[in-house]
Amino acid sequence: MTKRVLVLNPYLPTLGGGEKHMGYLCKFIESYYEDVTIDIMVHNYNNVNIHSIDYPTINDLEERFGIRLEKTKILKMDLPPANTLTSHYKNKRYIERITKKYDLFINFMFLSKHVGKAEKNIYFCMFPPQKYKFSKFPQNIIGSSLDFQFKNSYDYFITNSLFTNHWQQHYWDTGKKNKPIYPPVFSETEMVKADLSKKENVILSVGRFFVGAHNKKQDTLVDFFIANHTMFEGWELHLVGALSNNPHDVDYVKSIKNKIKDYPVHLHINIPLVEVDELYSKAKLFWHATGLDEESDMFPDKMEHFGITTVEAMSNGVVPIVINKGGQTEIVNHRKDGFLWNSREELLEYSLELISDSNKREILALQAIERAEFFSVENFYKHNEEIFNAL
């Protein structure tokens, strides 16, 4: 009998690290079940037009991340605008009723609190939502009931890092249901064979362009590079990432373009995977600043919850110089396979240290490649198989 699986992810148009993670999960499910169909449910979240000609398809997902999916399709749901709390709640209940039709529901929606009503339910947690603020409801008992339903409807909460796992437990006390599994980055058989002799004086930063939440602080990195451009003479900064048609995000990129006109800073927006790989192969240093100028304990959601692009860079022999916050600290071992910085002064210090000492940079690059192998697709599949066997 065909196993029916529903994956909820209305953020598909971002085609970022989360979508790569989801794509490999779908690939795993296709191989785990002999007979299965997978629907990726999307809807017009944030007023995105799901019927637009440029809305991503399964082919777009495959081409962006190099993943071949044969039993997965996109399920588009038209929902009325959720302009009020009541309309938001109605849409939520509507989606939850749809989950009843499936054998397995996987909630892959960032900060979602949809209740899973399939036979089995798994929440893939990029970062946990907080409990309802009961004051928004006529009676406290309503919010409390919604929290109870959400927490108890899932068989497992799969967190993408120990950092995320800590906050999942802190907010929800889900105990043994919590299972941290690092996202997949590369197959062991497809690990890039980096040629360090072909590296150029390129500093690379990869992450989608957006404002709010755990944004990648590309504008701050540009300001930093420009402020210190005399110390980076002969070097270029390249920023790579996906950009949606959200007006706020588009304006954000326009503001960056206005800053970089007279400097060796280059933007690569929505470029094909082959071009991203080419930039990885050229770059010597990798910068990441998500969470800069944010208070980690007060706003943990503004940190990088894992850091797929950091691992991608390391696998290509690009030495990471990343902020000492969030999931990045679980990837990079300071001064062994990269650097973790706490201030702009340290970011400058570590960057110039590697720029001036190519031997040290190459040693760290080789150790970064070795470290990246830990975050393989095979390890991801192995840990997911343990979860699916227990369902």
CSV table of C-alpha atoms in Angstrom, one decimal:
chain,number,residue,atom,x,y,z
A,1,MET,CA,0.0,0.0,0.0
A,2,THR,CA,1.3,3.4,-0.9
A,3,LYS,CA,2.6,5.5,2.0
A,4,ARG,CA,1.4,9.1,1.8
A,5,VAL,CA,3.7,11.8,3.2
A,6,LEU,CA,2.9,15.5,3.6
A,7,VAL,CA,5.7,18.0,4.1
A,8,LEU,CA,4.7,21.6,5.0
A,9,ASN,CA,7.1,24.3,3.8
A,10,PRO,CA,5.6,27.5,2.4
A,11,TYR,CA,9.1,29.0,2.4
A,12,LEU,CA,10.1,27.1,-0.7
A,13,PRO,CA,10.7,30.3,-2.8
A,14,THR,CA,13.7,31.2,-0.7
A,15,LEU,CA,15.6,28.1,-1.9
A,16,GLY,CA,18.0,28.5,0.9
A,17,GLY,CA,19.8,26.0,3.3
A,18,GLY,CA,16.5,24.9,4.8
A,19,GLU,CA,15.2,23.9,1.4
A,20,LYS,CA,18.3,22.0,0.7
A,21,HIS,CA,17.8,20.2,4.0
A,22,MET,CA,14.2,19.5,3.1
A,23,GLY,CA,15.2,18.2,-0.4
A,24,TYR,CA,17.6,15.6,1.0
A,25,LEU,CA,14.9,14.6,3.6
A,26,CYS,CA,12.5,14.0,0.7
A,27,LYS,CA,15.2,12.0,-1.1
A,28,PHE,CA,15.7,9.9,2.1
A,29,ILE,CA,12.0,9.2,2.4
A,30,GLU,CA,11.8,8.1,-1.3
A,31,SER,CA,14.5,5.6,-0.6
A,32,TYR,CA,13.2,4.5,2.8
A,33,TYR,CA,9.7,3.5,1.7
A,34,GLU,CA,9.3,1.1,-1.2
A,35,ASP,CA,6.0,2.7,-2.3
A,36,VAL,CA,5.6,6.3,-1.4
A,37,THR,CA,4.2,9.7,-2.6
A,38,ILE,CA,5.4,13.0,-1.1
A,39,ASP,CA,3.5,16.2,-1.3
A,40,ILE,CA,5.3,19.5,-0.4
A,41,MET,CA,2.5,21.7,0.7
A,42,VAL,CA,3.0,25.4,0.0
A,43,HIS,CA,0.6,28.3,0.3
A,44,ASN,CA,0.5,32.0,-0.2
A,45,TYR,CA,2.3,32.8,3.0
A,46,ASN,CA,3.4,36.5,3.3
A,47,ASN,CA,1.3,37.3,0.3
A,48,VAL,CA,3.5,35.2,-2.0
A,49,ASN,CA,1.8,34.4,-5.3
A,50,ILE,CA,2.0,30.6,-5.5
A,51,HIS,CA,0.7,30.7,-9.1
A,52,SER,CA,3.3,33.1,-10.4
A,53,ILE,CA,5.3,31.8,-13.4
A,54,ASP,CA,8.5,32.2,-11.4
A,55,TYR,CA,7.3,30.2,-8.4
A,56,PRO,CA,9.8,27.4,-7.8
A,57,THR,CA,9.1,23.9,-9.2
A,58,ILE,CA,10.5,20.6,-8.2
A,59,ASN,CA,12.9,21.0,-11.1
A,60,ASP,CA,14.1,24.3,-9.6
A,61,LEU,CA,14.7,22.6,-6.3
A,62,GLU,CA,16.6,19.8,-8.0
A,63,GLU,CA,18.8,22.1,-10.1
A,64,ARG,CA,19.6,24.5,-7.2
A,65,PHE,CA,20.8,21.7,-4.9
A,66,GLY,CA,21.7,18.8,-7.3
A,67,ILE,CA,19.0,16.5,-5.8
A,68,ARG,CA,17.0,14.1,-8.0
A,69,LEU,CA,13.4,13.6,-6.7
A,70,GLU,CA,11.1,11.1,-8.4
A,71,LYS,CA,8.2,10.6,-6.1
A,72,THR,CA,7.8,14.2,-4.8
A,73,LYS,CA,5.5,16.9,-6.1
A,74,ILE,CA,4.4,20.4,-4.9
A,75,LEU,CA,0.9,20.8,-3.5
A,76,LYS,CA,-0.3,24.4,-3.8
A,77,MET,CA,-3.0,25.6,-1.4
A,78,ASP,CA,-4.8,28.9,-1.8
A,79,LEU,CA,-5.6,30.4,1.6
A,80,PRO,CA,-7.4,33.6,2.4
A,81,PRO,CA,-5.3,36.5,3.8
A,82,ALA,CA,-4.6,36.0,7.5
A,83,ASN,CA,-5.1,39.7,8.5
A,84,THR,CA,-6.5,39.0,11.9
A,85,LEU,CA,-5.9,36.5,14.6
A,86,THR,CA,-9.2,34.8,13.8
A,87,SER,CA,-8.4,34.4,10.1
A,88,HIS,CA,-4.9,33.1,11.0
A,89,TYR,CA,-6.4,30.5,13.3
A,90,LYS,CA,-8.9,29.4,10.6
A,91,ASN,CA,-6.1,28.9,8.1
A,92,LYS,CA,-4.1,26.9,10.7
A,93,ARG,CA,-7.1,24.6,11.4
A,94,TYR,CA,-7.6,24.2,7.6
A,95,ILE,CA,-4.0,23.0,7.1
A,96,GLU,CA,-4.3,20.7,10.2
A,97,ARG,CA,-7.4,19.0,8.7
A,98,ILE,CA,-5.5,18.3,5.5
A,99,THR,CA,-2.7,16.5,7.5
A,100,LYS,CA,-5.4,13.9,8.6
A,101,LYS,CA,-5.4,12.5,5.1
A,102,TYR,CA,-1.7,11.4,5.3
A,103,ASP,CA,0.2,8.5,6.9
A,104,LEU,CA,3.0,10.8,7.9
A,105,PHE,CA,3.1,14.6,8.3
A,106,ILE,CA,6.4,16.4,8.5
A,107,ASN,CA,6.2,20.0,9.6
A,108,PHE,CA,9.2,21.8,8.0
A,109,MET,CA,7.8,25.3,8.4
A,110,PHE,CA,10.0,27.7,10.3
A,111,LEU,CA,8.3,28.7,13.6
A,112,SER,CA,5.2,26.8,12.8
A,113,LYS,CA,2.8,25.7,15.5
A,114,HIS,CA,0.5,23.6,13.4
A,115,VAL,CA,-0.8,20.5,15.1
A,116,GLY,CA,0.0,17.3,13.3
A,117,LYS,CA,-3.0,15.1,12.8
A,118,ALA,CA,-1.6,12.3,10.5
A,119,GLU,CA,-1.1,8.8,11.8
A,120,LYS,CA,2.5,9.8,12.6
A,121,ASN,CA,3.9,13.3,12.9
A,122,ILE,CA,7.5,14.7,12.9
A,123,TYR,CA,8.5,18.3,13.5
A,124,PHE,CA,11.8,19.3,11.8
A,125,CYS,CA,12.8,22.2,13.9
A,126,MET,CA,15.0,24.9,12.4
A,127,PHE,CA,14.4,26.9,15.6
A,128,PRO,CA,11.5,26.4,18.0
A,129,PRO,CA,8.5,28.8,18.2
A,130,GLN,CA,7.7,30.2,21.6
A,131,LYS,CA,4.4,29.4,23.4
A,132,TYR,CA,1.4,31.5,22.8
A,133,LYS,CA,1.1,34.8,24.6
A,134,PHE,CA,-2.1,34.1,26.4
A,135,SER,CA,-3.0,37.8,26.7
A,136,LYS,CA,-3.9,37.7,23.0
A,137,PHE,CA,-6.7,35.3,23.7
A,138,PRO,CA,-10.0,35.9,25.5
A,139,GLN,CA,-9.1,33.3,28.1
A,140,ASN,CA,-5.7,32.0,29.1
A,141,ILE,CA,-7.0,28.4,28.8
A,142,ILE,CA,-7.3,28.8,25.0
A,143,GLY,CA,-3.6,29.5,24.5
A,144,SER,CA,-2.6,26.9,27.0
A,145,SER,CA,-4.8,24.3,25.2
A,146,LEU,CA,-3.2,25.2,21.8
A,147,ASP,CA,0.3,24.8,23.2
A,148,PHE,CA,-0.7,21.4,24.7
A,149,GLN,CA,-2.1,20.2,21.4
A,150,PHE,CA,1.0,21.3,19.5
A,151,LYS,CA,3.5,19.7,21.9
A,152,ASN,CA,1.7,16.4,22.2
A,153,SER,CA,0.8,15.9,18.5
A,154,TYR,CA,4.4,15.1,17.4
A,155,ASP,CA,6.2,11.8,17.8
A,156,TYR,CA,9.6,13.5,17.4
A,157,PHE,CA,11.1,17.0,17.3
A,158,ILE,CA,14.2,16.7,15.0
A,159,THR,CA,16.5,19.7,15.7
A,160,ASN,CA,19.2,20.8,13.3
A,161,SER,CA,21.9,21.5,16.0
A,162,LEU,CA,22.6,21.2,19.7
A,163,PHE,CA,22.0,25.0,19.8
A,164,THR,CA,18.5,24.6,18.5
A,165,ASN,CA,18.0,21.5,20.6
A,166,HIS,CA,18.8,23.5,23.8
A,167,TRP,CA,16.2,26.1,23.0
A,168,GLN,CA,13.6,23.5,22.0
A,169,GLN,CA,13.9,21.9,25.4
A,170,HIS,CA,14.0,25.3,27.1
A,171,TYR,CA,10.7,26.5,25.5
A,172,TRP,CA,8.8,23.2,25.3
A,173,ASP,CA,10.4,20.6,27.7
A,174,THR,CA,9.9,17.8,25.1
A,175,GLY,CA,12.6,15.6,26.6
A,176,LYS,CA,13.1,12.3,24.9
A,177,LYS,CA,11.1,13.4,21.8
A,178,ASN,CA,14.0,15.7,20.9
A,179,LYS,CA,16.5,14.3,18.5
A,180,PRO,CA,19.3,16.5,17.1
A,181,ILE,CA,20.3,15.6,13.6
A,182,TYR,CA,22.7,17.8,11.6
A,183,PRO,CA,21.5,18.8,8.1
A,184,PRO,CA,23.2,17.1,5.2
A,185,VAL,CA,25.7,19.0,3.1
A,186,PHE,CA,27.5,16.6,0.8
A,187,SER,CA,27.6,12.9,-0.1
A,188,GLU,CA,30.8,11.2,0.9
A,189,THR,CA,31.2,10.1,-2.7
A,190,GLU,CA,30.6,13.6,-4.0
A,191,MET,CA,33.0,15.5,-1.7
A,192,VAL,CA,34.7,18.2,-3.6
A,193,LYS,CA,38.4,17.6,-4.3
A,194,ALA,CA,39.6,21.1,-3.6
A,195,ASP,CA,42.7,22.3,-5.5
A,196,LEU,CA,44.3,24.8,-3.2
A,197,SER,CA,46.7,25.9,-5.9
A,198,LYS,CA,43.8,27.4,-7.9
A,199,LYS,CA,42.6,29.7,-5.0
A,200,GLU,CA,42.3,33.4,-5.6
A,201,ASN,CA,42.2,36.4,-3.3
A,202,VAL,CA,38.5,36.1,-2.8
A,203,ILE,CA,36.6,36.4,0.5
A,204,LEU,CA,33.2,34.7,0.1
A,205,SER,CA,29.9,34.9,2.1
A,206,VAL,CA,26.9,32.8,1.1
A,207,GLY,CA,23.4,33.1,2.4
A,208,ARG,CA,20.1,34.3,1.2
A,209,PHE,CA,19.4,38.0,1.2
A,210,PHE,CA,16.5,39.0,3.5
A,211,VAL,CA,15.7,41.3,6.4
A,212,GLY,CA,14.6,40.4,9.9
A,213,ALA,CA,14.8,37.1,11.8
A,214,HIS,CA,18.3,35.5,11.5
A,215,ASN,CA,19.4,37.6,8.5
A,216,LYS,CA,22.9,37.1,7.2
A,217,LYS,CA,24.1,40.7,7.9
A,218,GLN,CA,25.5,41.1,4.3
A,219,ASP,CA,25.2,44.8,4.6
A,220,THR,CA,27.3,44.8,7.8
A,221,LEU,CA,30.0,42.7,6.1
A,222,VAL,CA,30.0,45.2,3.2
A,223,ASP,CA,30.4,48.1,5.6
A,224,PHE,CA,33.2,46.3,7.4
A,225,PHE,CA,35.1,45.5,4.1
A,226,ILE,CA,34.7,49.1,2.8
A,227,ALA,CA,35.9,50.6,6.2
A,228,ASN,CA,39.0,48.4,6.0
A,229,HIS,CA,39.5,48.3,2.2
A,230,THR,CA,43.1,49.5,2.3
A,231,MET,CA,44.0,46.5,4.4
A,232,PHE,CA,42.3,44.2,1.9
A,233,GLU,CA,44.2,45.6,-1.1
A,234,GLY,CA,44.2,43.1,-3.9
A,235,TRP,CA,41.3,41.1,-2.4
A,236,GLU,CA,37.6,40.9,-3.5
A,237,LEU,CA,34.5,40.3,-1.4
A,238,HIS,CA,31.8,38.2,-3.1
A,239,LEU,CA,28.3,37.8,-1.7
A,240,VAL,CA,26.2,34.9,-2.9
A,241,GLY,CA,22.6,34.2,-2.2
A,242,ALA,CA,19.0,33.7,-3.2
A,243,LEU,CA,16.6,36.7,-3.3
A,244,SER,CA,12.8,36.5,-3.2
A,245,ASN,CA,10.5,39.1,-4.7
A,246,ASN,CA,9.6,40.4,-1.2
A,247,PRO,CA,9.8,44.2,-1.5
A,248,HIS,CA,11.7,44.6,1.8
A,249,ASP,CA,14.3,42.1,0.7
A,250,VAL,CA,14.6,43.7,-2.8
A,251,ASP,CA,15.2,47.1,-1.2
A,252,TYR,CA,17.8,45.6,1.1
A,253,VAL,CA,19.8,44.4,-1.9
A,254,LYS,CA,19.4,47.8,-3.6
A,255,SER,CA,20.9,49.5,-0.6
A,256,ILE,CA,23.9,47.2,-0.7
A,257,LYS,CA,24.4,47.8,-4.5
A,258,ASN,CA,24.5,51.5,-3.8
A,259,LYS,CA,27.3,51.0,-1.3
A,260,ILE,CA,29.6,48.9,-3.4
A,261,LYS,CA,29.9,50.9,-6.6
A,262,ASP,CA,33.5,52.0,-6.1
A,263,TYR,CA,34.8,48.9,-4.3
A,264,PRO,CA,35.8,45.3,-5.3
A,265,VAL,CA,32.6,43.9,-3.9
A,266,HIS,CA,30.4,41.7,-6.1
A,267,LEU,CA,26.8,40.4,-5.6
A,268,HIS,CA,25.7,37.1,-7.1
A,269,ILE,CA,21.9,36.8,-6.9
A,270,ASN,CA,20.0,33.6,-7.6
A,271,ILE,CA,22.9,32.1,-9.6
A,272,PRO,CA,23.0,28.4,-10.7
A,273,LEU,CA,24.6,25.8,-8.5
A,274,VAL,CA,27.5,25.4,-10.9
A,275,GLU,CA,28.4,29.1,-10.5
A,276,VAL,CA,28.2,28.8,-6.7
A,277,ASP,CA,30.5,25.9,-6.8
A,278,GLU,CA,33.0,27.8,-9.0
A,279,LEU,CA,33.1,30.6,-6.4
A,280,TYR,CA,33.7,28.1,-3.6
A,281,SER,CA,36.6,26.7,-5.6
A,282,LYS,CA,38.2,30.1,-6.0
A,283,ALA,CA,37.7,31.6,-2.5
A,284,LYS,CA,40.3,31.5,0.2
A,285,LEU,CA,38.3,32.9,3.1
A,286,PHE,CA,34.7,32.6,4.2
A,287,TRP,CA,32.9,35.2,6.3
A,288,HIS,CA,29.7,34.7,8.3
A,289,ALA,CA,28.1,37.3,10.6
A,290,THR,CA,24.6,36.2,11.5
A,291,GLY,CA,23.8,37.3,15.0
A,292,LEU,CA,26.3,40.2,15.0
A,293,ASP,CA,25.1,43.0,17.4
A,294,GLU,CA,22.3,40.8,18.7
A,295,GLU,CA,22.0,39.4,22.2
A,296,SER,CA,22.2,35.6,22.1
A,297,ASP,CA,20.3,34.8,25.2
A,298,MET,CA,17.5,37.4,24.6
A,299,PHE,CA,17.1,36.7,20.9
A,300,PRO,CA,18.5,33.2,20.1
A,301,ASP,CA,16.3,33.1,17.0
A,302,LYS,CA,18.5,35.8,15.4
A,303,MET,CA,21.5,33.5,15.5
A,304,GLU,CA,22.6,31.1,12.8
A,305,HIS,CA,20.8,27.9,13.9
A,306,PHE,CA,23.3,25.6,12.1
A,307,GLY,CA,25.2,26.9,9.1
A,308,ILE,CA,25.1,24.8,6.0
A,309,THR,CA,27.0,27.3,3.9
A,310,THR,CA,29.9,27.3,6.4
A,311,VAL,CA,30.3,23.5,5.9
A,312,GLU,CA,30.0,23.9,2.1
A,313,ALA,CA,32.8,26.4,2.2
A,314,MET,CA,35.0,24.2,4.4
A,315,SER,CA,34.5,21.2,2.1
A,316,ASN,CA,35.9,23.4,-0.7
A,317,GLY,CA,39.0,24.3,1.3
A,318,VAL,CA,37.7,27.8,2.1
A,319,VAL,CA,38.8,28.7,5.6
A,320,PRO,CA,35.9,29.8,7.7
A,321,ILE,CA,36.1,33.0,9.8
A,322,VAL,CA,32.7,33.0,11.4
A,323,ILE,CA,31.0,34.6,14.3
A,324,ASN,CA,31.2,32.8,17.7
A,325,LYS,CA,27.5,32.3,18.1
A,326,GLY,CA,24.7,29.8,17.5
A,327,GLY,CA,25.3,26.6,15.5
A,328,GLN,CA,28.5,27.9,14.0
A,329,THR,CA,30.4,27.0,17.2
A,330,GLU,CA,29.5,23.3,16.6
A,331,ILE,CA,31.0,23.4,13.1
A,332,VAL,CA,34.3,25.3,13.5
A,333,ASN,CA,37.1,24.3,15.9
A,334,HIS,CA,38.8,27.6,16.7
A,335,ARG,CA,42.4,27.8,15.2
A,336,LYS,CA,42.2,24.1,14.1
A,337,ASP,CA,40.0,24.3,11.0
A,338,GLY,CA,38.9,28.0,11.1
A,339,PHE,CA,38.3,30.9,13.4
A,340,LEU,CA,35.5,32.0,15.6
A,341,TRP,CA,35.3,35.7,16.2
A,342,ASN,CA,33.6,37.8,18.9
A,343,SER,CA,34.1,41.3,17.5
A,344,ARG,CA,34.8,43.2,14.4
A,345,GLU,CA,38.3,43.7,15.7
A,346,GLU,CA,38.8,39.9,15.8
A,347,LEU,CA,37.3,39.4,12.4
A,348,LEU,CA,39.9,41.8,11.0
A,349,GLU,CA,42.7,40.3,13.0
A,350,TYR,CA,42.0,36.7,11.9
A,351,SER,CA,41.4,37.7,8.3
A,352,LEU,CA,44.7,39.6,8.1
A,353,GLU,CA,46.5,36.7,9.8
A,354,LEU,CA,45.5,34.3,7.1
A,355,ILE,CA,46.0,36.9,4.3
A,356,SER,CA,49.6,37.4,5.4
A,357,ASP,CA,50.4,33.7,6.1
A,358,SER,CA,49.5,31.4,3.1
A,359,ASN,CA,51.1,28.4,4.8
A,360,LYS,CA,48.9,28.7,7.8
A,361,ARG,CA,45.8,29.2,5.6
A,362,GLU,CA,46.5,26.1,3.6
A,363,ILE,CA,47.0,24.0,6.8
A,364,LEU,CA,43.6,25.2,8.1
A,365,ALA,CA,42.1,24.7,4.7
A,366,LEU,CA,43.0,21.0,4.7
A,367,GLN,CA,41.8,20.5,8.2
A,368,ALA,CA,38.5,22.3,7.2
A,369,ILE,CA,38.0,19.8,4.4
A,370,GLU,CA,38.5,16.9,6.9
A,371,ARG,CA,36.0,18.5,9.3
A,372,ALA,CA,33.3,19.0,6.7
A,373,GLU,CA,33.2,15.2,6.0
A,374,PHE,CA,31.4,14.8,9.4
A,375,PHE,CA,28.3,16.6,8.0
A,376,SER,CA,27.6,14.0,5.2
A,377,VAL,CA,24.4,13.0,3.6
A,378,GLU,CA,25.2,9.4,4.7
A,379,ASN,CA,25.3,10.5,8.4
A,380,PHE,CA,22.0,12.4,7.9
A,381,TYR,CA,20.4,9.3,6.3
A,382,LYS,CA,21.7,7.0,9.1
A,383,HIS,CA,20.2,9.1,11.9
A,384,ASN,CA,16.9,9.6,10.1
A,385,GLU,CA,16.6,5.9,9.5
A,386,GLU,CA,16.9,5.3,13.3
A,387,ILE,CA,14.0,7.7,13.8
A,388,PHE,CA,11.8,6.3,11.0
A,389,ASN,CA,12.5,2.7,12.3
A,390,ALA,CA,11.1,3.8,15.7
A,391,LEU,CA,7.9,5.3,14.3
